[in-house]
JSON list of C-alpha atoms in Angstrom, two decimals:
[
{"chain": "A", "resi": 1, "resn": "UNK", "atom": "CA", "xyz": [0.07, -0.25, 0.08]},
{"chain": "A", "resi": 2, "resn": "UNK", "atom": "CA", "xyz": [1.01, 3.36, -1.12]},
{"chain": "A", "resi": 3, "resn": "UNK", "atom": "CA", "xyz": [0.00, 4.91, 2.04]},
{"chain": "A", "resi": 4, "resn": "UNK", "atom": "CA", "xyz": [1.79, 3.28, 4.19]},
{"chain": "A", "resi": 5, "resn": "UNK", "atom": "CA", "xyz": [5.36, 4.37, 2.71]},
{"chain": "A", "resi": 6, "resn": "UNK", "atom": "CA", "xyz": [4.26, 8.03, 1.88]},
{"chain": "A", "resi": 7, "resn": "UNK", "atom": "CA", "xyz": [1.77, 8.86, 4.82]},
{"chain": "A", "resi": 8, "resn": "UNK", "atom": "CA", "xyz": [1.37, 6.24, 8.23]},
{"chain": "A", "resi": 9, "resn": "UNK", "atom": "CA", "xyz": [-1.17, 8.84, 9.82]},
{"chain": "A", "resi": 10, "resn": "UNK", "atom": "CA", "xyz": [-4.19, 6.90, 7.52]},
{"chain": "A", "resi": 11, "resn": "UNK", "atom": "CA", "xyz": [-2.41, 3.56, 7.26]},
{"chain": "A", "resi": 12, "resn": "UNK", "atom": "CA", "xyz": [-4.70, 1.45, 9.51]},
{"chain": "A", "resi": 13, "resn": "UNK", "atom": "CA", "xyz": [-7.93, 3.32, 8.34]},
{"chain": "A", "resi": 14, "resn": "UNK", "atom": "CA", "xyz": [-6.56, 2.25, 4.48]},
{"chain": "A", "resi": 15, "resn": "UNK", "atom": "CA", "xyz": [-6.00, -1.41, 5.95]},
{"chain": "A", "resi": 16, "resn": "UNK", "atom": "CA", "xyz": [-9.78, -1.49, 7.81]},
{"chain": "A", "resi": 17, "resn": "UNK", "atom": "CA", "xyz": [-10.65, -0.30, 4.39]},
{"chain": "A", "resi": 18, "resn": "UNK", "atom": "CA", "xyz": [-9.44, -3.71, 2.40]},
{"chain": "A", "resi": 19, "resn": "UNK", "atom": "CA", "xyz": [-11.67, -5.97, 4.52]},
{"chain": "A", "resi": 20, "resn": "UNK", "atom": "CA", "xyz": [-15.43, -6.90, 4.45]},
{"chain": "A", "resi": 21, "resn": "UNK", "atom": "CA", "xyz": [-17.55, -4.52, 7.04]},
{"chain": "A", "resi": 22, "resn": "UNK", "atom": "CA", "xyz": [-18.24, -7.56, 8.94]},
{"chain": "A", "resi": 23, "resn": "UNK", "atom": "CA", "xyz": [-14.69, -8.58, 9.88]},
{"chain": "A", "resi": 24, "resn": "UNK", "atom": "CA", "xyz": [-13.31, -8.23, 13.14]},
{"chain": "A", "resi": 25, "resn": "UNK", "atom": "CA", "xyz": [-10.31, -6.79, 13.69]},
{"chain": "A", "resi": 26, "resn": "UNK", "atom": "CA", "xyz": [-7.39, -7.03, 16.24]},
{"chain": "A", "resi": 27, "resn": "UNK", "atom": "CA", "xyz": [-4.49, -5.11, 17.08]},
{"chain": "A", "resi": 28, "resn": "UNK", "atom": "CA", "xyz": [-0.79, -6.03, 18.67]},
{"chain": "A", "resi": 29, "resn": "UNK", "atom": "CA", "xyz": [1.96, -3.70, 19.22]},
{"chain": "A", "resi": 30, "resn": "UNK", "atom": "CA", "xyz": [5.42, -5.12, 18.62]},
{"chain": "A", "resi": 31, "resn": "UNK", "atom": "CA", "xyz": [9.16, -4.18, 17.83]},
{"chain": "A", "resi": 32, "resn": "UNK", "atom": "CA", "xyz": [10.80, -5.52, 14.57]},
{"chain": "A", "resi": 33, "resn": "UNK", "atom": "CA", "xyz": [14.27, -6.46, 14.14]},
{"chain": "A", "resi": 34, "resn": "UNK", "atom": "CA", "xyz": [16.38, -3.09, 15.12]},
{"chain": "A", "resi": 35, "resn": "UNK", "atom": "CA", "xyz": [14.11, -1.56, 17.48]},
{"chain": "A", "resi": 36, "resn": "UNK", "atom": "CA", "xyz": [11.43, -0.63, 14.74]},
{"chain": "A", "resi": 37, "resn": "UNK", "atom": "CA", "xyz": [7.94, -0.19, 16.74]},
{"chain": "A", "resi": 38, "resn": "UNK", "atom": "CA", "xyz": [5.32, -2.16, 14.43]},
{"chain": "A", "resi": 39, "resn": "UNK", "atom": "CA", "xyz": [1.48, -2.56, 14.57]},
{"chain": "A", "resi": 40, "resn": "UNK", "atom": "CA", "xyz": [0.24, -5.86, 14.15]},
{"chain": "A", "resi": 41, "resn": "UNK", "atom": "CA", "xyz": [-3.20, -5.97, 12.47]},
{"chain": "A", "resi": 42, "resn": "UNK", "atom": "CA", "xyz": [-5.19, -9.27, 11.68]},
{"chain": "A", "resi": 43, "resn": "UNK", "atom": "CA", "xyz": [-8.61, -9.49, 10.36]},
{"chain": "A", "resi": 44, "resn": "UNK", "atom": "CA", "xyz": [-10.91, -11.99, 10.69]},
{"chain": "A", "resi": 45, "resn": "UNK", "atom": "CA", "xyz": [-14.09, -12.76, 8.62]},
{"chain": "A", "resi": 46, "resn": "UNK", "atom": "CA", "xyz": [-15.75, -16.05, 9.05]},
{"chain": "A", "resi": 47, "resn": "UNK", "atom": "CA", "xyz": [-13.09, -18.58, 8.94]},
{"chain": "A", "resi": 48, "resn": "UNK", "atom": "CA", "xyz": [-10.54, -17.06, 7.34]},
{"chain": "A", "resi": 49, "resn": "UNK", "atom": "CA", "xyz": [-7.76, -14.26, 8.62]},
{"chain": "A", "resi": 50, "resn": "UNK", "atom": "CA", "xyz": [-5.51, -12.28, 7.20]},
{"chain": "A", "resi": 51, "resn": "UNK", "atom": "CA", "xyz": [-2.34, -10.04, 8.94]},
{"chain": "A", "resi": 52, "resn": "UNK", "atom": "CA", "xyz": [-0.91, -6.97, 7.94]},
{"chain": "A", "resi": 53, "resn": "UNK", "atom": "CA", "xyz": [2.25, -5.56, 9.54]},
{"chain": "A", "resi": 54, "resn": "UNK", "atom": "CA", "xyz": [2.40, -1.52, 9.58]},
{"chain": "A", "resi": 55, "resn": "UNK", "atom": "CA", "xyz": [5.51, 0.12, 10.69]},
{"chain": "A", "resi": 56, "resn": "UNK", "atom": "CA", "xyz": [7.66, 3.51, 9.80]},
{"chain": "A", "resi": 57, "resn": "UNK", "atom": "CA", "xyz": [10.73, 1.54, 8.82]},
{"chain": "A", "resi": 58, "resn": "UNK", "atom": "CA", "xyz": [10.64, 2.47, 5.06]},
{"chain": "A", "resi": 59, "resn": "UNK", "atom": "CA", "xyz": [9.34, 6.09, 4.54]},
{"chain": "A", "resi": 60, "resn": "UNK", "atom": "CA", "xyz": [9.47, 6.09, 0.57]},
{"chain": "A", "resi": 61, "resn": "UNK", "atom": "CA", "xyz": [8.99, 3.09, -1.70]},
{"chain": "A", "resi": 62, "resn": "UNK", "atom": "CA", "xyz": [13.22, 3.44, -2.74]},
{"chain": "A", "resi": 63, "resn": "UNK", "atom": "CA", "xyz": [14.22, 2.19, 0.75]},
{"chain": "A", "resi": 64, "resn": "UNK", "atom": "CA", "xyz": [15.19, -1.42, 1.30]},
{"chain": "A", "resi": 65, "resn": "UNK", "atom": "CA", "xyz": [12.36, -3.75, 2.90]},
{"chain": "A", "resi": 66, "resn": "UNK", "atom": "CA", "xyz": [11.89, -4.95, 6.32]},
{"chain": "A", "resi": 67, "resn": "UNK", "atom": "CA", "xyz": [13.16, -8.40, 7.21]},
{"chain": "A", "resi": 68, "resn": "UNK", "atom": "CA", "xyz": [11.32, -10.07, 9.81]}
]
């Protein structure tokens, strides 16, 4: 998602918008390699779930990827 790299302020709302309205979202704060804070978001709809990790490790698309 380009919003995560360009502007983290709306990242969580952008992730939530990708899932059906009847999804249940859970959040957990953690720390990634190198001490980078992260928010782990898991969306569950019925018996399916998907997880997204939000960090500020990359501030633009040219930065190298995060290893975790």
